[in-house]
CSV table of C-alpha atoms in Angstrom, one decimal:
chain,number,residue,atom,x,y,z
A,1,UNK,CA,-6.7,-6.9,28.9
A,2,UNK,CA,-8.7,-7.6,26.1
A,3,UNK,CA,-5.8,-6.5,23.6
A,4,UNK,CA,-3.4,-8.5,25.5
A,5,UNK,CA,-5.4,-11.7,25.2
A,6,UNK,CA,-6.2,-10.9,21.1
A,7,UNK,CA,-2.0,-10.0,20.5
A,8,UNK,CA,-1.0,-13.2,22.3
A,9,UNK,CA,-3.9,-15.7,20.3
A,10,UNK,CA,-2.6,-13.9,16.9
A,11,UNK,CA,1.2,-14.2,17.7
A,12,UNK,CA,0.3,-17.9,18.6
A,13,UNK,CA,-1.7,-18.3,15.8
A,14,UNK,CA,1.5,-16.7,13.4
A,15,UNK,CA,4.0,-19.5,15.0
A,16,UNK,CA,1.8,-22.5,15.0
A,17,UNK,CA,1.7,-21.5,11.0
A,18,UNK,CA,5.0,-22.4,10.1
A,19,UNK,CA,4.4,-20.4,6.4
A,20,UNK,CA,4.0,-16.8,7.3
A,21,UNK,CA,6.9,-14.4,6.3
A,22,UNK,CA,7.0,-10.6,7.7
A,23,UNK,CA,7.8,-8.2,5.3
A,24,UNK,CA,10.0,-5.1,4.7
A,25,UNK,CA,9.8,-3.1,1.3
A,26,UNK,CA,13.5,-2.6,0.7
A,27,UNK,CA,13.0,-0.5,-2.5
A,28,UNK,CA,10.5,2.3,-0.8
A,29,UNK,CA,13.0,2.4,2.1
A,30,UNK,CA,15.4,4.1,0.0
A,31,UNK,CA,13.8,7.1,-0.2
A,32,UNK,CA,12.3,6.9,3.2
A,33,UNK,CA,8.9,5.6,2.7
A,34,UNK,CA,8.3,2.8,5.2
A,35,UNK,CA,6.2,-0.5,3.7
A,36,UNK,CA,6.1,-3.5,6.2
A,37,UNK,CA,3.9,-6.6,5.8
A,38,UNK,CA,2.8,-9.9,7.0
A,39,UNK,CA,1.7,-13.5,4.3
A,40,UNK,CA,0.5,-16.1,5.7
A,41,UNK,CA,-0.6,-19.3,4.3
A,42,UNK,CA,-4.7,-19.2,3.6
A,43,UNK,CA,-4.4,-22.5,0.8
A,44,UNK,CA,-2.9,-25.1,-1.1
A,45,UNK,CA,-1.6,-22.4,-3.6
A,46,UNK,CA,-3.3,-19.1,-1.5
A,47,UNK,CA,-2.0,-16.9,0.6
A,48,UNK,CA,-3.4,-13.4,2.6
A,49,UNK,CA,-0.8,-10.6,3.1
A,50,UNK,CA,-1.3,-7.3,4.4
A,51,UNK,CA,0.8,-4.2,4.2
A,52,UNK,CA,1.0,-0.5,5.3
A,53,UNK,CA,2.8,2.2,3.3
A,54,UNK,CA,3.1,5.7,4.8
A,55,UNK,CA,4.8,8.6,3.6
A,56,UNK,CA,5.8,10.8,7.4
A,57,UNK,CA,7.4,13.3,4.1
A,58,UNK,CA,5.7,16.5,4.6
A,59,UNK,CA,7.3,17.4,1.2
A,60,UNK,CA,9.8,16.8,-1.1
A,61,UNK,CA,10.8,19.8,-1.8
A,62,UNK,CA,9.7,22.3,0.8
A,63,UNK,CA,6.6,23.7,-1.1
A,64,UNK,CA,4.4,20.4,-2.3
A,65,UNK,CA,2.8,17.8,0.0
A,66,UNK,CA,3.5,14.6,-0.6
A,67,UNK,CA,2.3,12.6,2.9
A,68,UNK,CA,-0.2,9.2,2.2
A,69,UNK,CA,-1.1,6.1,4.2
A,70,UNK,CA,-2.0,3.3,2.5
A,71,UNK,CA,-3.3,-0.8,3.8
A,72,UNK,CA,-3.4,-3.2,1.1
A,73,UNK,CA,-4.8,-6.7,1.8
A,74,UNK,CA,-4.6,-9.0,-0.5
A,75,UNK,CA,-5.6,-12.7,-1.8
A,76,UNK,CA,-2.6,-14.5,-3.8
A,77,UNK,CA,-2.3,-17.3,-5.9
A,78,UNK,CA,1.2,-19.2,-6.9
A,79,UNK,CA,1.1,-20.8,-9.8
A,80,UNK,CA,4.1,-23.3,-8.8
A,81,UNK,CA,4.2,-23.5,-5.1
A,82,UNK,CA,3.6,-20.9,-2.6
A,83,UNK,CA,6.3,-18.6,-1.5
A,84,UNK,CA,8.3,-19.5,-5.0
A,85,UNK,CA,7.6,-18.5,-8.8
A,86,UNK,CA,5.1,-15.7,-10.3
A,87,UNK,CA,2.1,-15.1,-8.5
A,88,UNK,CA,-0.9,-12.9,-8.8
A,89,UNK,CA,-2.9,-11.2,-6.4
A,90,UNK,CA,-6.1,-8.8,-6.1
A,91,UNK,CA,-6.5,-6.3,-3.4
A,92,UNK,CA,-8.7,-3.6,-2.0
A,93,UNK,CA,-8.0,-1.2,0.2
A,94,UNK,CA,-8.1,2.3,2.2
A,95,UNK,CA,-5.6,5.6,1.9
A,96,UNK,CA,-5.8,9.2,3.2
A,97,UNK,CA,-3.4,11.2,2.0
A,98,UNK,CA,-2.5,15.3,1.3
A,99,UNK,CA,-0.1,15.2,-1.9
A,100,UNK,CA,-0.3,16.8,-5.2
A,101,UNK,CA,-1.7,14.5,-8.0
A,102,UNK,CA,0.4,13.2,-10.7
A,103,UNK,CA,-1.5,15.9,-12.8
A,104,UNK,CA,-0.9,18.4,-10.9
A,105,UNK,CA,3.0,18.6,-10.4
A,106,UNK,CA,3.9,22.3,-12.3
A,107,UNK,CA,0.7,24.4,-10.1
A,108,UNK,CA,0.2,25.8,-6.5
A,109,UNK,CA,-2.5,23.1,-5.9
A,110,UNK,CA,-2.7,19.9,-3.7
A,111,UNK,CA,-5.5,17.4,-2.9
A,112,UNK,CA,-6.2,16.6,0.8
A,113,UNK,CA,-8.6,13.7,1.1
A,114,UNK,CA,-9.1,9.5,1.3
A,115,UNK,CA,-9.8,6.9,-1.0
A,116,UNK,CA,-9.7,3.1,-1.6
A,117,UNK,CA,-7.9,1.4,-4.4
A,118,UNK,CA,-8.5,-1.8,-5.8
A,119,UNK,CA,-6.8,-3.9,-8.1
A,120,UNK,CA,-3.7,-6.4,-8.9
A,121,UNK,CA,-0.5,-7.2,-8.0
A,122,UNK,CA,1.7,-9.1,-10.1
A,123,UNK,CA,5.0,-10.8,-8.5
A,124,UNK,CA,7.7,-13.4,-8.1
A,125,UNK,CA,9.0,-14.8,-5.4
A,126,UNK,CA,12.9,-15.7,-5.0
A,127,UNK,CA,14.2,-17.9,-1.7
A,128,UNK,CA,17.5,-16.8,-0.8
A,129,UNK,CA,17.3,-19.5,2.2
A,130,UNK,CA,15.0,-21.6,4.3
A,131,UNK,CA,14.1,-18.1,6.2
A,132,UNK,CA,14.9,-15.9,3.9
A,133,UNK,CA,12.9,-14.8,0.2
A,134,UNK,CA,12.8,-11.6,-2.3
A,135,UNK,CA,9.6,-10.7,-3.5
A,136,UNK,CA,9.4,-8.5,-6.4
A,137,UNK,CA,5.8,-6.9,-7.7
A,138,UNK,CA,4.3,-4.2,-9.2
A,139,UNK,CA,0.5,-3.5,-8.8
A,140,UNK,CA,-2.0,-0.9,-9.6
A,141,UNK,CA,-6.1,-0.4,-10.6
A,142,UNK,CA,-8.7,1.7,-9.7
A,143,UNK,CA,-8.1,4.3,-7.3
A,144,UNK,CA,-11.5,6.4,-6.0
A,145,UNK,CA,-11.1,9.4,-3.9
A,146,UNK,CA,-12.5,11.7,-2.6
A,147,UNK,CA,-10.8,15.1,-1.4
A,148,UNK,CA,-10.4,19.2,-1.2
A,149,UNK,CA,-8.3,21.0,-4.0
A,150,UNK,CA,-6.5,23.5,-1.9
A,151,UNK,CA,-3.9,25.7,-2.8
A,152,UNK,CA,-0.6,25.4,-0.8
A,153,UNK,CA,0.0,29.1,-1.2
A,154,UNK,CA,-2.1,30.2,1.4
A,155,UNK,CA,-4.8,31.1,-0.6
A,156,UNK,CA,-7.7,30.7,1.7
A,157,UNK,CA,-10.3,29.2,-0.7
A,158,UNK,CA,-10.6,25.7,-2.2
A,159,UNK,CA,-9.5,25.6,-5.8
A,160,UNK,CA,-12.4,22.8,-6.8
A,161,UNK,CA,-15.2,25.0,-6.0
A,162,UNK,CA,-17.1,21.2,-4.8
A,163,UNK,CA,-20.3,21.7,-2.0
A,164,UNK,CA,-18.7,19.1,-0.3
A,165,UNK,CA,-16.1,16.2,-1.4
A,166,UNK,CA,-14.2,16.4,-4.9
A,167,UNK,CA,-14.4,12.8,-6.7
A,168,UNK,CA,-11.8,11.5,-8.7
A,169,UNK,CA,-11.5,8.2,-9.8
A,170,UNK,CA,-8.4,6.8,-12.1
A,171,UNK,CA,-6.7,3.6,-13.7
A,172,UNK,CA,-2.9,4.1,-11.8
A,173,UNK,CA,0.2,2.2,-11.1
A,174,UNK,CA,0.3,2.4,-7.4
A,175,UNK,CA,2.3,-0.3,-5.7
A,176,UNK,CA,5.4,-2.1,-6.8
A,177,UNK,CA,8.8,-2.8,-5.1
A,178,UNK,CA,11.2,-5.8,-3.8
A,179,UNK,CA,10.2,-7.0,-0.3
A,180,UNK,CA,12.7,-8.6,1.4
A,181,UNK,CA,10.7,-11.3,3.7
A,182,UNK,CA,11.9,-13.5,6.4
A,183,UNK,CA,9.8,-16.5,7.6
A,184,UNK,CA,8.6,-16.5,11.2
């Protein structure tokens, strides 16, 4: 009951705010990587949007793990008005994933693990009509995790030979795409 009485104040709360667009990643669609969101007015020039990316891929090719989840708030500021022109935003947020690392593309290894990213985004919005916009960004930053090198030949031991959690922190492009928003 509780739930129910939350989801109906929030979806209330989304239509009394006439500015609040939900999203849909067009560009990760195409290869079958879901990315939905929600933006919502927060300002005179602010807004707060949220967004999950999840990779259900067990592998690209049969032999490499490539499956993530990822939930990205994040704070934006227009420069000309909200919801039209460049904008930039800064973000923090979770993922767990089990995927090879970019380094690690031509060996037998994966990482299996969790981590939180945080950095920018950089974007412009385009309105295609009153309900209607495009919003194309690209984003990246820090990305900590913390994981198991495993082998995905079925080689029983760890590759990372760590007591407990590998650590691996790097400077990476990790977001970008063209949302296609409508306005709620």
């Amino acid at each position: 009951m509780k739930k129910l009485v939350v989801l109906c104040i929030l979806l209330f709360s989304i239509q009394i705010q006439s500015q609040t667009y939900l999203k849909f990643n067009a560009a990760t669609a195409l290869i079958a990587v879901p990315n939905i969101g929600i933006e919502t007015s927060i300002g005179e020039k602010t807004t707060f949007s949220v967004d999950v990316m999840v990779s259900f891929w067990e592998s690209f090719n049969g032999h490499n793990p490539m499956k993530f989840y990822t939930l990205t708030p994040e704070v934006r500021y227009h420069f000309k008005e909200k919801y039209d022109g460049f904008y930039l935003g800064l973000h923090a947020g979770p993922d767990v994933y089990k995927l090879q690392k970019w380094n690690y593309f031509n060996s037998n290894m994966y990482e299996d693990g969790f981590g939180y990213r945080i950095g920018i985004t950089v974007g412009y919005n385009i309105k295609i009509s009153e309900k209607l916009l495009l919003d194309v960004f690209a984003g990246g930053g820090w990305h900590q995790g913390f994981y198991h090198g495993n082998y995905n030949d079925g080689t029983p031991q760890r590759y990372d030979h760590a007591p407990n959690w590998n650590k691996s922190g790097e400077w990476l492009p990790y977001r970008g795409g063209v949302m296609l928003s409508y306005k709620l």
